[in-house]
Amino acid sequence: MQQIAQNELSEREKDRVMHLGTDRDKATFSRMGWYREAAEWIRSATGDSVSLDERVEQYNAAGPFALIRFGTSDGRRYWLKAVGEPNLHEFPLTYLLSRVAGVHAPTIVSTKPE
């Protein structure tokens, strides 16, 4: 933190950086190691091992929201979509689209309400 110029981060941002990886850091998608937890969940739900290297494409992740594509060594892809307040309505819409859009939308292989 001492190497960051005074005006590069707000006090709130500095506080957030200082608490990454601590018990105070409860936001799921800003916790250290959450990628590994997601990869393990995908493996337990599908039997496929995802790669945490260049096969991960993160489109959005902050607090309770995420949209990430994980790839496997054999070319399969799994999407992780997480929603939270105030966008909880996205889950039933995503579920419905998965059911009615056929090959035009990813198949839901597992859900994890938290």
PDB file of C-alpha atoms in Angstrom:
ATOM      1  CA  MET A   1       0.000   0.000   0.000  1.00  0.00           C
ATOM      2  CA  GLN A   2       2.903   2.341   0.632  1.00  0.00           C
ATOM      3  CA  GLN A   3       3.856   2.116  -3.067  1.00  0.00           C
ATOM      4  CA  ILE A   4       0.452   3.334  -4.250  1.00  0.00           C
ATOM      5  CA  ALA A   5       0.233   7.084  -4.785  1.00  0.00           C
ATOM      6  CA  GLN A   6      -1.976   8.940  -2.295  1.00  0.00           C
ATOM      7  CA  ASN A   7      -4.634   9.890  -4.852  1.00  0.00           C
ATOM      8  CA  GLU A   8      -4.818   6.587  -6.770  1.00  0.00           C
ATOM      9  CA  LEU A   9      -7.294   4.947  -4.378  1.00  0.00           C
ATOM     10  CA  SER A  10     -10.037   6.343  -2.173  1.00  0.00           C
ATOM     11  CA  GLU A  11      -9.931   5.579   1.546  1.00  0.00           C
ATOM     12  CA  ARG A  12     -12.706   3.009   1.013  1.00  0.00           C
ATOM     13  CA  GLU A  13     -10.729   1.292  -1.759  1.00  0.00           C
ATOM     14  CA  LYS A  14      -7.576   1.230   0.383  1.00  0.00           C
ATOM     15  CA  ASP A  15      -9.528  -0.315   3.248  1.00  0.00           C
ATOM     16  CA  ARG A  16     -10.976  -2.942   0.886  1.00  0.00           C
ATOM     17  CA  VAL A  17      -7.540  -3.900  -0.468  1.00  0.00           C
ATOM     18  CA  MET A  18      -6.124  -4.143   3.056  1.00  0.00           C
ATOM     19  CA  HIS A  19      -8.839  -6.630   4.048  1.00  0.00           C
ATOM     20  CA  LEU A  20      -8.770  -8.949   1.015  1.00  0.00           C
ATOM     21  CA  GLY A  21      -8.394 -12.510   2.218  1.00  0.00           C
ATOM     22  CA  THR A  22      -9.436 -11.784   5.810  1.00  0.00           C
ATOM     23  CA  ASP A  23     -12.553 -12.798   7.727  1.00  0.00           C
ATOM     24  CA  ARG A  24     -13.848  -9.292   7.130  1.00  0.00           C
ATOM     25  CA  ASP A  25     -13.814  -9.987   3.392  1.00  0.00           C
ATOM     26  CA  LYS A  26     -17.143 -11.801   3.014  1.00  0.00           C
ATOM     27  CA  ALA A  27     -18.020 -10.881  -0.590  1.00  0.00           C
ATOM     28  CA  THR A  28     -17.916 -14.214  -2.404  1.00  0.00           C
ATOM     29  CA  PHE A  29     -16.289 -13.086  -5.634  1.00  0.00           C
ATOM     30  CA  SER A  30     -13.631 -10.906  -4.082  1.00  0.00           C
ATOM     31  CA  ARG A  31     -12.385 -13.566  -1.659  1.00  0.00           C
ATOM     32  CA  MET A  32      -8.985 -15.057  -2.343  1.00  0.00           C
ATOM     33  CA  GLY A  33      -9.273 -18.635  -3.622  1.00  0.00           C
ATOM     34  CA  TRP A  34     -12.896 -18.552  -4.710  1.00  0.00           C
ATOM     35  CA  TYR A  35     -11.904 -19.673  -8.248  1.00  0.00           C
ATOM     36  CA  ARG A  36     -10.636 -22.951  -6.802  1.00  0.00           C
ATOM     37  CA  GLU A  37     -13.882 -23.430  -4.871  1.00  0.00           C
ATOM     38  CA  ALA A  38     -15.863 -22.864  -8.077  1.00  0.00           C
ATOM     39  CA  ALA A  39     -13.644 -25.288 -10.013  1.00  0.00           C
ATOM     40  CA  GLU A  40     -14.165 -27.947  -7.323  1.00  0.00           C
ATOM     41  CA  TRP A  41     -17.937 -27.399  -7.405  1.00  0.00           C
ATOM     42  CA  ILE A  42     -17.953 -27.844 -11.191  1.00  0.00           C
ATOM     43  CA  ARG A  43     -15.852 -31.016 -10.849  1.00  0.00           C
ATOM     44  CA  SER A  44     -18.193 -32.451  -8.198  1.00  0.00           C
ATOM     45  CA  ALA A  45     -21.295 -31.619 -10.304  1.00  0.00           C
ATOM     46  CA  THR A  46     -19.976 -32.822 -13.667  1.00  0.00           C
ATOM     47  CA  GLY A  47     -16.986 -35.091 -13.124  1.00  0.00           C
ATOM     48  CA  ASP A  48     -14.924 -32.783 -15.370  1.00  0.00           C
ATOM     49  CA  SER A  49     -11.843 -30.971 -14.115  1.00  0.00           C
ATOM     50  CA  VAL A  50     -11.691 -27.353 -15.168  1.00  0.00           C
ATOM     51  CA  SER A  51      -8.465 -25.557 -15.882  1.00  0.00           C
ATOM     52  CA  LEU A  52      -7.658 -22.398 -13.929  1.00  0.00           C
ATOM     53  CA  ASP A  53      -5.270 -21.081 -16.557  1.00  0.00           C
ATOM     54  CA  GLU A  54      -6.100 -19.337 -19.826  1.00  0.00           C
ATOM     55  CA  ARG A  55      -9.363 -21.292 -20.171  1.00  0.00           C
ATOM     56  CA  VAL A  56     -11.100 -19.004 -17.632  1.00  0.00           C
ATOM     57  CA  GLU A  57     -12.912 -15.992 -19.073  1.00  0.00           C
ATOM     58  CA  GLN A  58     -14.341 -13.613 -16.501  1.00  0.00           C
ATOM     59  CA  TYR A  59     -17.001 -11.299 -17.890  1.00  0.00           C
ATOM     60  CA  ASN A  60     -18.135  -9.852 -14.580  1.00  0.00           C
ATOM     61  CA  ALA A  61     -17.527 -10.486 -10.883  1.00  0.00           C
ATOM     62  CA  ALA A  62     -18.144  -8.232  -7.924  1.00  0.00           C
ATOM     63  CA  GLY A  63     -19.651  -8.977  -4.539  1.00  0.00           C
ATOM     64  CA  PRO A  64     -22.604 -11.322  -5.142  1.00  0.00           C
ATOM     65  CA  PHE A  65     -22.505 -11.182  -8.977  1.00  0.00           C
ATOM     66  CA  ALA A  66     -20.459 -13.177 -11.447  1.00  0.00           C
ATOM     67  CA  LEU A  67     -20.446 -14.398 -15.031  1.00  0.00           C
ATOM     68  CA  ILE A  68     -17.473 -16.616 -15.770  1.00  0.00           C
ATOM     69  CA  ARG A  69     -16.707 -19.315 -18.311  1.00  0.00           C
ATOM     70  CA  PHE A  70     -14.463 -22.190 -17.222  1.00  0.00           C
ATOM     71  CA  GLY A  71     -12.917 -24.507 -19.796  1.00  0.00           C
ATOM     72  CA  THR A  72     -11.686 -28.084 -19.546  1.00  0.00           C
ATOM     73  CA  SER A  73      -8.628 -29.610 -21.175  1.00  0.00           C
ATOM     74  CA  ASP A  74     -10.861 -31.517 -23.612  1.00  0.00           C
ATOM     75  CA  GLY A  75     -12.619 -28.345 -24.806  1.00  0.00           C
ATOM     76  CA  ARG A  76     -15.827 -28.443 -22.762  1.00  0.00           C
ATOM     77  CA  ARG A  77     -16.990 -25.188 -21.246  1.00  0.00           C
ATOM     78  CA  TYR A  78     -18.991 -24.475 -18.097  1.00  0.00           C
ATOM     79  CA  TRP A  79     -20.551 -21.141 -17.229  1.00  0.00           C
ATOM     80  CA  LEU A  80     -20.874 -19.911 -13.676  1.00  0.00           C
ATOM     81  CA  LYS A  81     -23.580 -17.300 -13.247  1.00  0.00           C
ATOM     82  CA  ALA A  82     -24.133 -15.950  -9.761  1.00  0.00           C
ATOM     83  CA  VAL A  83     -26.784 -13.439  -8.799  1.00  0.00           C
ATOM     84  CA  GLY A  84     -27.561 -11.555  -5.609  1.00  0.00           C
ATOM     85  CA  GLU A  85     -29.562  -8.609  -4.340  1.00  0.00           C
ATOM     86  CA  PRO A  86     -30.983  -6.603  -6.038  1.00  0.00           C
ATOM     87  CA  ASN A  87     -30.891  -8.864  -9.133  1.00  0.00           C
ATOM     88  CA  LEU A  88     -32.283 -12.117  -7.752  1.00  0.00           C
ATOM     89  CA  HIS A  89     -34.859 -12.092 -10.570  1.00  0.00           C
ATOM     90  CA  GLU A  90     -32.062 -13.063 -12.995  1.00  0.00           C
ATOM     91  CA  PHE A  91     -31.925 -16.656 -11.733  1.00  0.00           C
ATOM     92  CA  PRO A  92     -35.476 -17.709 -12.692  1.00  0.00           C
ATOM     93  CA  LEU A  93     -35.075 -15.941 -16.047  1.00  0.00           C
ATOM     94  CA  THR A  94     -31.778 -17.713 -16.751  1.00  0.00           C
ATOM     95  CA  TYR A  95     -33.334 -21.037 -15.707  1.00  0.00           C
ATOM     96  CA  LEU A  96     -36.336 -20.486 -17.995  1.00  0.00           C
ATOM     97  CA  LEU A  97     -34.131 -19.515 -20.951  1.00  0.00           C
ATOM     98  CA  SER A  98     -32.040 -22.619 -20.437  1.00  0.00           C
ATOM     99  CA  ARG A  99     -35.152 -24.780 -20.619  1.00  0.00           C
ATOM    100  CA  VAL A 100     -36.864 -23.157 -23.609  1.00  0.00           C
ATOM    101  CA  ALA A 101     -33.939 -22.012 -25.778  1.00  0.00           C
ATOM    102  CA  GLY A 102     -32.545 -25.479 -26.437  1.00  0.00           C
ATOM    103  CA  VAL A 103     -29.107 -25.419 -28.039  1.00  0.00           C
ATOM    104  CA  HIS A 104     -29.096 -21.601 -28.035  1.00  0.00           C
ATOM    105  CA  ALA A 105     -28.485 -21.391 -24.270  1.00  0.00           C
ATOM    106  CA  PRO A 106     -26.235 -23.327 -21.894  1.00  0.00           C
ATOM    107  CA  THR A 107     -27.730 -26.310 -20.068  1.00  0.00           C
ATOM    108  CA  ILE A 108     -27.937 -25.842 -16.301  1.00  0.00           C
ATOM    109  CA  VAL A 109     -26.009 -28.710 -14.735  1.00  0.00           C
ATOM    110  CA  SER A 110     -26.179 -27.615 -11.096  1.00  0.00           C
ATOM    111  CA  THR A 111     -27.465 -24.842  -8.873  1.00  0.00           C
ATOM    112  CA  LYS A 112     -26.279 -23.751  -5.465  1.00  0.00           C
ATOM    113  CA  PRO A 113     -28.601 -21.436  -3.537  1.00  0.00           C
ATOM    114  CA  GLU A 114     -26.782 -19.440  -0.871  1.00  0.00           C
TER     115      GLU A 114
END
